[in-house]
CSV table of C-alpha atoms and ligand atoms in Angstrom, one decimal:
chain,number,residue,atom,x,y,z
A,420,MET,CA,105.1,57.2,10.5
A,421,LYS,CA,104.5,59.8,13.2
A,422,TYR,CA,107.4,62.1,12.4
A,423,ASP,CA,109.4,62.8,9.2
A,424,VAL,CA,111.5,59.8,8.3
A,425,PRO,CA,115.2,60.4,7.2
A,426,THR,CA,115.8,60.4,3.5
A,427,MET,CA,116.6,56.8,2.4
A,428,PRO,CA,119.0,55.4,1.5
A,429,THR,CA,120.6,57.4,4.2
A,430,ASP,CA,123.9,58.6,2.9
A,431,HIS,CA,126.1,61.1,4.7
A,432,LYS,CA,124.3,64.1,3.4
A,433,ALA,CA,121.0,62.7,4.4
A,434,GLU,CA,122.3,61.9,7.8
A,435,LEU,CA,123.6,65.5,8.4
A,436,SER,CA,120.5,67.1,7.1
A,437,TYR,CA,118.3,65.0,9.4
A,438,ILE,CA,120.5,66.0,12.3
A,439,GLU,CA,120.0,69.7,11.3
A,440,LYS,CA,116.3,69.1,11.3
A,441,ILE,CA,116.5,67.6,14.8
A,442,GLU,CA,118.5,70.6,16.0
A,443,GLU,CA,116.1,73.1,14.5
A,444,ARG,CA,113.2,71.4,16.2
A,445,PHE,CA,114.9,70.9,19.5
A,446,PRO,CA,117.7,73.4,19.8
A,447,GLY,CA,120.5,72.2,22.1
A,448,MET,CA,118.5,69.1,23.1
A,449,ALA,CA,120.4,66.4,21.2
A,450,GLY,CA,123.9,67.7,21.8
A,451,ALA,CA,125.4,66.8,18.4
A,452,VAL,CA,129.2,66.4,18.4
A,453,CYS,CA,131.6,64.5,16.3
A,454,LEU,CA,133.0,61.1,17.5
A,455,GLY,CA,135.9,61.5,15.0
A,456,ARG,CA,136.5,61.3,11.3
A,457,SER,CA,136.4,58.4,8.9
A,458,VAL,CA,139.3,57.3,6.7
A,459,SER,CA,138.1,59.7,3.9
A,460,GLY,CA,137.6,62.5,6.4
A,461,ARG,CA,133.8,62.3,6.9
A,462,ALA,CA,132.5,63.5,10.3
A,463,ILE,CA,131.0,60.7,12.4
A,464,PRO,CA,128.1,62.5,14.3
A,465,MET,CA,127.2,61.5,17.8
A,466,LEU,CA,123.9,62.7,19.5
A,467,THR,CA,123.2,62.6,23.2
A,468,LEU,CA,119.8,62.4,24.8
A,469,GLY,CA,119.2,63.2,28.5
A,470,ASP,CA,121.7,64.3,31.1
A,471,GLY,CA,121.8,61.6,33.8
A,472,ALA,CA,125.0,60.0,35.1
A,473,GLY,CA,126.6,57.3,32.9
A,474,GLU,CA,125.5,56.5,29.4
A,475,CYS,CA,124.3,53.8,27.0
A,476,VAL,CA,125.7,53.8,23.5
A,477,TYR,CA,123.7,52.9,20.4
A,478,VAL,CA,125.6,52.3,17.2
A,479,GLY,CA,124.3,51.9,13.6
A,480,ALA,CA,125.9,51.1,10.3
A,481,HIS,CA,129.1,49.3,11.2
A,482,HIS,CA,128.3,47.6,7.9
A,483,ALA,CA,127.8,49.7,4.8
A,484,SER,CA,124.9,47.8,3.2
A,485,GLU,CA,123.0,48.0,6.6
A,486,HIS,CA,122.5,51.8,6.4
A,487,ILE,CA,118.8,51.4,7.2
A,488,THR,CA,120.1,51.2,10.8
A,489,SER,CA,121.3,54.9,10.6
A,490,ALA,CA,117.8,55.9,9.6
A,491,LEU,CA,116.4,53.8,12.4
A,492,LEU,CA,118.6,55.5,15.0
A,493,LEU,CA,118.1,59.0,13.6
A,494,TYR,CA,114.3,58.5,13.8
A,495,PHE,CA,114.7,57.2,17.3
A,496,VAL,CA,116.3,60.4,18.4
A,497,MET,CA,113.5,62.4,16.8
A,498,ASP,CA,110.9,60.1,18.4
A,499,ALA,CA,112.5,60.3,21.9
A,500,LEU,CA,112.7,64.1,21.8
A,501,SER,CA,109.2,64.5,20.4
A,502,SER,CA,107.6,62.2,22.9
A,503,GLY,CA,109.5,63.8,25.9
A,504,ALA,CA,111.1,60.4,26.9
A,505,SER,CA,113.3,60.4,29.9
A,506,PHE,CA,116.1,57.9,30.6
A,507,PRO,CA,117.9,56.9,33.8
A,508,CYS,CA,121.2,57.6,32.1
A,509,ARG,CA,122.3,59.5,29.0
A,510,VAL,CA,121.8,57.8,25.6
A,511,THR,CA,124.6,58.4,23.1
A,512,VAL,CA,123.5,57.7,19.6
A,513,ILE,CA,126.0,57.2,16.7
A,514,PRO,CA,123.7,56.6,13.8
A,515,CYS,CA,126.5,55.8,11.3
A,516,LEU,CA,129.9,54.5,12.3
A,517,ASN,CA,130.9,53.8,8.7
A,518,PRO,CA,130.0,56.8,6.6
A,519,ASP,CA,132.6,56.1,3.8
A,520,GLY,CA,131.4,52.5,3.4
A,521,VAL,CA,127.8,53.7,3.2
A,522,GLU,CA,128.7,56.3,0.6
A,523,LEU,CA,130.5,53.6,-1.4
A,524,GLN,CA,127.6,51.2,-1.1
A,525,ILE,CA,125.0,53.8,-2.2
A,526,HIS,CA,126.9,55.9,-4.8
A,527,GLY,CA,129.8,53.7,-5.9
A,528,ALA,CA,133.5,54.7,-6.0
A,529,SER,CA,133.7,58.4,-6.6
A,530,GLU,CA,135.8,60.0,-9.3
A,531,GLY,CA,138.7,61.8,-7.9
A,532,ASP,CA,138.9,59.8,-4.7
A,533,LEU,CA,142.4,58.7,-4.0
A,534,LEU,CA,141.2,55.3,-2.9
A,535,ARG,CA,139.0,54.8,-6.0
A,536,ASP,CA,141.2,52.4,-7.9
A,537,ARG,CA,142.0,50.4,-4.8
A,538,GLN,CA,138.3,50.2,-3.9
A,539,LEU,CA,137.4,48.9,-7.4
A,540,ARG,CA,140.1,46.3,-7.2
A,541,MET,CA,139.1,45.1,-3.7
A,542,ASN,CA,135.5,45.0,-4.8
A,543,GLY,CA,136.2,43.2,-8.1
A,544,GLY,CA,134.1,45.7,-10.1
A,545,ASP,CA,131.9,48.8,-9.8
A,546,ASP,CA,128.8,47.2,-8.3
A,547,PHE,CA,129.1,48.0,-4.6
A,548,THR,CA,125.6,46.6,-3.6
A,549,HIS,CA,127.1,44.1,-1.2
A,550,TRP,CA,129.9,46.3,0.2
A,551,GLN,CA,130.1,46.1,4.0
A,552,ALA,CA,133.6,47.4,4.9
A,553,ASN,CA,135.1,50.9,5.4
A,554,ALA,CA,136.9,52.9,2.7
A,555,ARG,CA,140.0,50.7,2.8
A,556,GLY,CA,138.2,47.3,2.9
A,557,VAL,CA,138.3,46.7,6.6
A,558,ASP,CA,135.2,45.1,8.1
A,559,LEU,CA,134.8,47.3,11.2
A,560,ASN,CA,132.9,44.7,13.1
A,561,HIS,CA,135.8,42.3,12.9
A,562,ASN,CA,138.3,45.0,13.9
A,563,TYR,CA,137.9,45.0,17.7
A,564,ASN,CA,140.3,43.3,20.1
A,565,ALA,CA,138.2,40.2,20.8
A,566,GLY,CA,139.6,37.0,19.4
A,567,PHE,CA,141.2,39.1,16.7
A,568,TYR,CA,144.3,36.9,16.1
A,569,GLU,CA,142.3,33.7,16.2
A,570,TYR,CA,140.1,35.2,13.5
A,571,LYS,CA,143.1,36.1,11.4
A,572,LYS,CA,143.8,32.4,11.0
A,573,ILE,CA,140.2,31.7,9.9
A,574,GLU,CA,140.4,34.7,7.6
A,575,ALA,CA,143.4,33.2,5.8
A,576,GLU,CA,141.5,29.9,5.5
A,577,LEU,CA,138.6,31.8,4.0
A,578,GLY,CA,141.1,33.2,1.4
A,579,ILE,CA,140.8,36.8,2.6
A,580,LEU,CA,144.3,38.2,2.4
A,581,GLY,CA,143.7,41.9,2.5
A,582,GLY,CA,141.1,44.6,2.0
A,583,ALA,CA,137.8,43.2,0.8
A,584,PRO,CA,134.1,44.0,0.6
A,585,THR,CA,133.4,42.0,3.8
A,586,ARG,CA,135.1,40.0,6.6
A,587,TYR,CA,138.7,41.4,6.4
A,588,ALA,CA,139.6,42.2,10.0
A,589,GLY,CA,142.4,44.7,9.3
A,590,PRO,CA,146.1,44.6,10.1
A,591,TYR,CA,145.7,44.9,13.9
A,592,PRO,CA,142.9,45.5,16.4
A,593,GLU,CA,141.2,48.9,16.1
A,594,SER,CA,143.5,49.9,13.2
A,595,GLU,CA,140.7,52.0,11.7
A,596,PRO,CA,139.8,55.5,12.7
A,597,GLU,CA,136.1,54.6,13.0
A,598,SER,CA,136.4,51.5,15.3
A,599,GLY,CA,139.5,53.1,17.0
A,600,ARG,CA,137.6,56.2,18.0
A,601,LEU,CA,134.6,54.3,19.2
A,602,ALA,CA,136.7,51.8,21.2
A,603,ASN,CA,138.5,54.8,22.9
A,604,TYR,CA,135.3,56.6,23.6
A,605,ILE,CA,133.8,53.5,25.2
A,606,SER,CA,137.0,52.8,27.2
A,607,PHE,CA,137.3,56.3,28.7
A,608,ASN,CA,133.6,57.2,29.4
A,609,ASP,CA,131.2,55.8,31.9
A,610,VAL,CA,129.4,53.5,29.4
A,611,ARG,CA,127.0,51.1,31.0
A,612,GLY,CA,125.5,49.3,28.0
A,613,ILE,CA,125.8,49.1,24.2
A,614,LEU,CA,123.3,48.3,21.5
A,615,THR,CA,124.7,47.7,18.1
A,616,LEU,CA,122.3,47.5,15.2
A,617,HIS,CA,122.8,45.3,12.1
A,618,THR,CA,120.3,43.8,9.7
A,619,GLN,CA,120.7,40.0,9.3
A,620,GLY,CA,117.7,38.0,10.4
A,621,GLU,CA,115.8,39.2,13.5
A,622,VAL,CA,118.3,37.7,16.1
A,623,ILE,CA,119.9,39.2,19.1
A,624,TYR,CA,123.5,38.1,19.9
A,625,TYR,CA,124.7,38.6,23.4
A,626,GLY,CA,128.0,38.2,25.2
A,627,LYS,CA,128.9,36.0,28.2
A,628,LYS,CA,126.9,36.5,31.4
A,629,MET,CA,124.4,38.8,29.7
A,630,THR,CA,121.6,36.3,29.6
A,631,LYS,CA,119.1,38.2,31.7
A,632,ILE,CA,119.4,41.4,29.7
A,633,ALA,CA,119.4,39.5,26.4
A,634,LYS,CA,116.2,37.7,27.4
A,635,GLU,CA,114.4,41.0,28.2
A,636,ALA,CA,115.6,42.4,24.9
A,637,ALA,CA,114.2,39.3,23.1
A,638,ARG,CA,110.9,39.7,24.9
A,639,LEU,CA,110.6,43.4,23.9
A,640,THR,CA,111.4,42.8,20.2
A,641,GLY,CA,110.2,39.3,19.6
A,642,TYR,CA,113.6,38.5,18.1
A,643,ALA,CA,115.3,35.2,18.7
A,644,LEU,CA,118.3,34.9,21.0
A,645,GLU,CA,121.7,33.4,20.2
A,646,SER,CA,124.9,33.6,22.2
A,647,ALA,CA,127.7,35.1,20.2
A,648,SER,CA,130.1,32.5,18.9
A,649,GLY,CA,131.9,31.3,15.8
A,650,ALA,CA,133.5,33.4,13.0
A,651,PRO,CA,130.8,36.1,12.8
A,652,SER,CA,131.5,37.2,16.4
A,653,TYR,CA,135.3,37.4,16.3
A,654,GLY,CA,136.5,40.9,16.5
A,655,GLY,CA,133.0,42.2,17.0
A,656,LEU,CA,132.1,45.2,19.2
A,657,THR,CA,129.7,43.2,21.4
A,658,ASP,CA,132.3,40.6,22.3
A,659,TRP,CA,135.0,43.1,22.9
A,660,ALA,CA,133.0,45.4,25.1
A,661,THR,CA,131.6,42.5,27.1
A,662,GLU,CA,134.8,40.5,27.5
A,663,SER,CA,137.4,43.3,27.9
A,664,LEU,CA,135.3,45.9,29.7
A,665,GLY,CA,132.4,43.9,31.2
A,666,ILE,CA,129.9,46.3,29.6
A,667,PRO,CA,126.5,44.6,28.8
A,668,SER,CA,126.3,44.7,25.0
A,669,LEU,CA,123.9,43.3,22.5
A,670,THR,CA,124.1,42.9,18.7
A,671,VAL,CA,120.6,43.4,17.4
A,672,GLU,CA,120.0,42.0,13.9
A,673,CYS,CA,116.9,43.8,12.6
A,674,GLY,CA,114.7,42.8,9.7
A,675,LEU,CA,114.8,39.8,7.4
A,676,GLY,CA,116.0,39.4,3.8
A,677,GLU,CA,119.0,40.3,1.8
A,678,ASN,CA,120.9,43.6,2.5
A,679,PRO,CA,120.4,46.4,1.8
A,680,LEU,CA,116.8,46.0,3.1
A,681,PRO,CA,114.2,48.0,1.2
A,682,GLN,CA,113.0,51.3,2.5
A,683,SER,CA,109.5,49.9,2.8
A,684,ASP,CA,110.7,47.6,5.7
A,685,PHE,CA,111.5,50.7,7.8
A,686,PRO,CA,108.2,51.2,9.6
A,687,ALA,CA,107.8,47.6,10.6
A,688,ILE,CA,111.4,47.2,11.8
A,689,TYR,CA,111.2,50.4,13.8
A,690,GLU,CA,108.0,49.3,15.6
A,691,ARG,CA,109.8,46.0,16.6
A,692,ILE,CA,112.9,47.6,18.0
A,693,ARG,CA,111.3,50.8,19.4
A,694,PRO,CA,110.5,49.3,22.9
A,695,LEU,CA,114.1,48.1,23.2
A,696,LEU,CA,115.6,51.4,22.2
A,697,PHE,CA,113.4,53.2,24.7
A,698,ARG,CA,113.8,50.8,27.6
A,699,PHE,CA,117.4,49.4,27.4
A,700,PRO,CA,118.7,52.1,29.8
A,701,GLU,CA,116.0,51.1,32.3
A,702,ILE,CA,116.7,47.4,32.0
A,703,LEU,CA,120.4,48.1,32.8
A,704,ALA,CA,119.5,50.4,35.7
A,705,LYS,CA,117.3,47.7,37.2
A,706,ARG,CA,120.1,45.1,36.9
A,707,ALA,CA,122.5,47.3,38.8
B,457,ZN,ZN1,126.2,43.8,10.1
């Protein structure tokens, strides 16, 4: 790879230290601020590239075992600054929306954490390899206000009755600080497009009326296209932002195989999604 790659698996410490590295190399360029704090009080960093009007938002690691997406977005920020890329609007990057879940997935339930016993119970043991949710067992990408109550019925049929490693939508929409802060941020800023990174099978899901943008994204990455529908899309960020706010949004499932994807997949995945990360703002600007 051309630049230093973030330490992987990218836990919260590795994320913060890579952001420090970016700031040392490009003082003041990436405008790091904090979107908010997670359930367990971890900062959720947000980096901004460029200074145009309006912004696109890129979000990684809604799902804990998909933390390679944080590394991909951190690397993108370094790449964009190093190559002097310019964008027609600002690009706001939230590498890791779910720092508690990622910590749990990588390091297990930590001694002394008040939620430890509950987490072990929700998980049914101390192997957190397949953990996707946040610290209290809410799947953040089912927690947005899009088909939320329809999904609650499906959830009950699936036998999910409370906090779980995956697919529990939470008590009400945007109940979690992570999804709540993001939904607020998107609602009250001039957000013109959203890319959300996940890692389940080289597919791009898109919301209603976003076909043209989705086709261009598929062309740039070589990923397949599918319109978002069925249980996986209920309560998801892409559907919520598209349906409630009319913001063009795509869910980009990078890479193939079982999560967490191995570190060795990083270079190939980055090369596939790099053109989309660099050109998404331009695609949106052309459409306007
Ligand atoms: Zn995911």
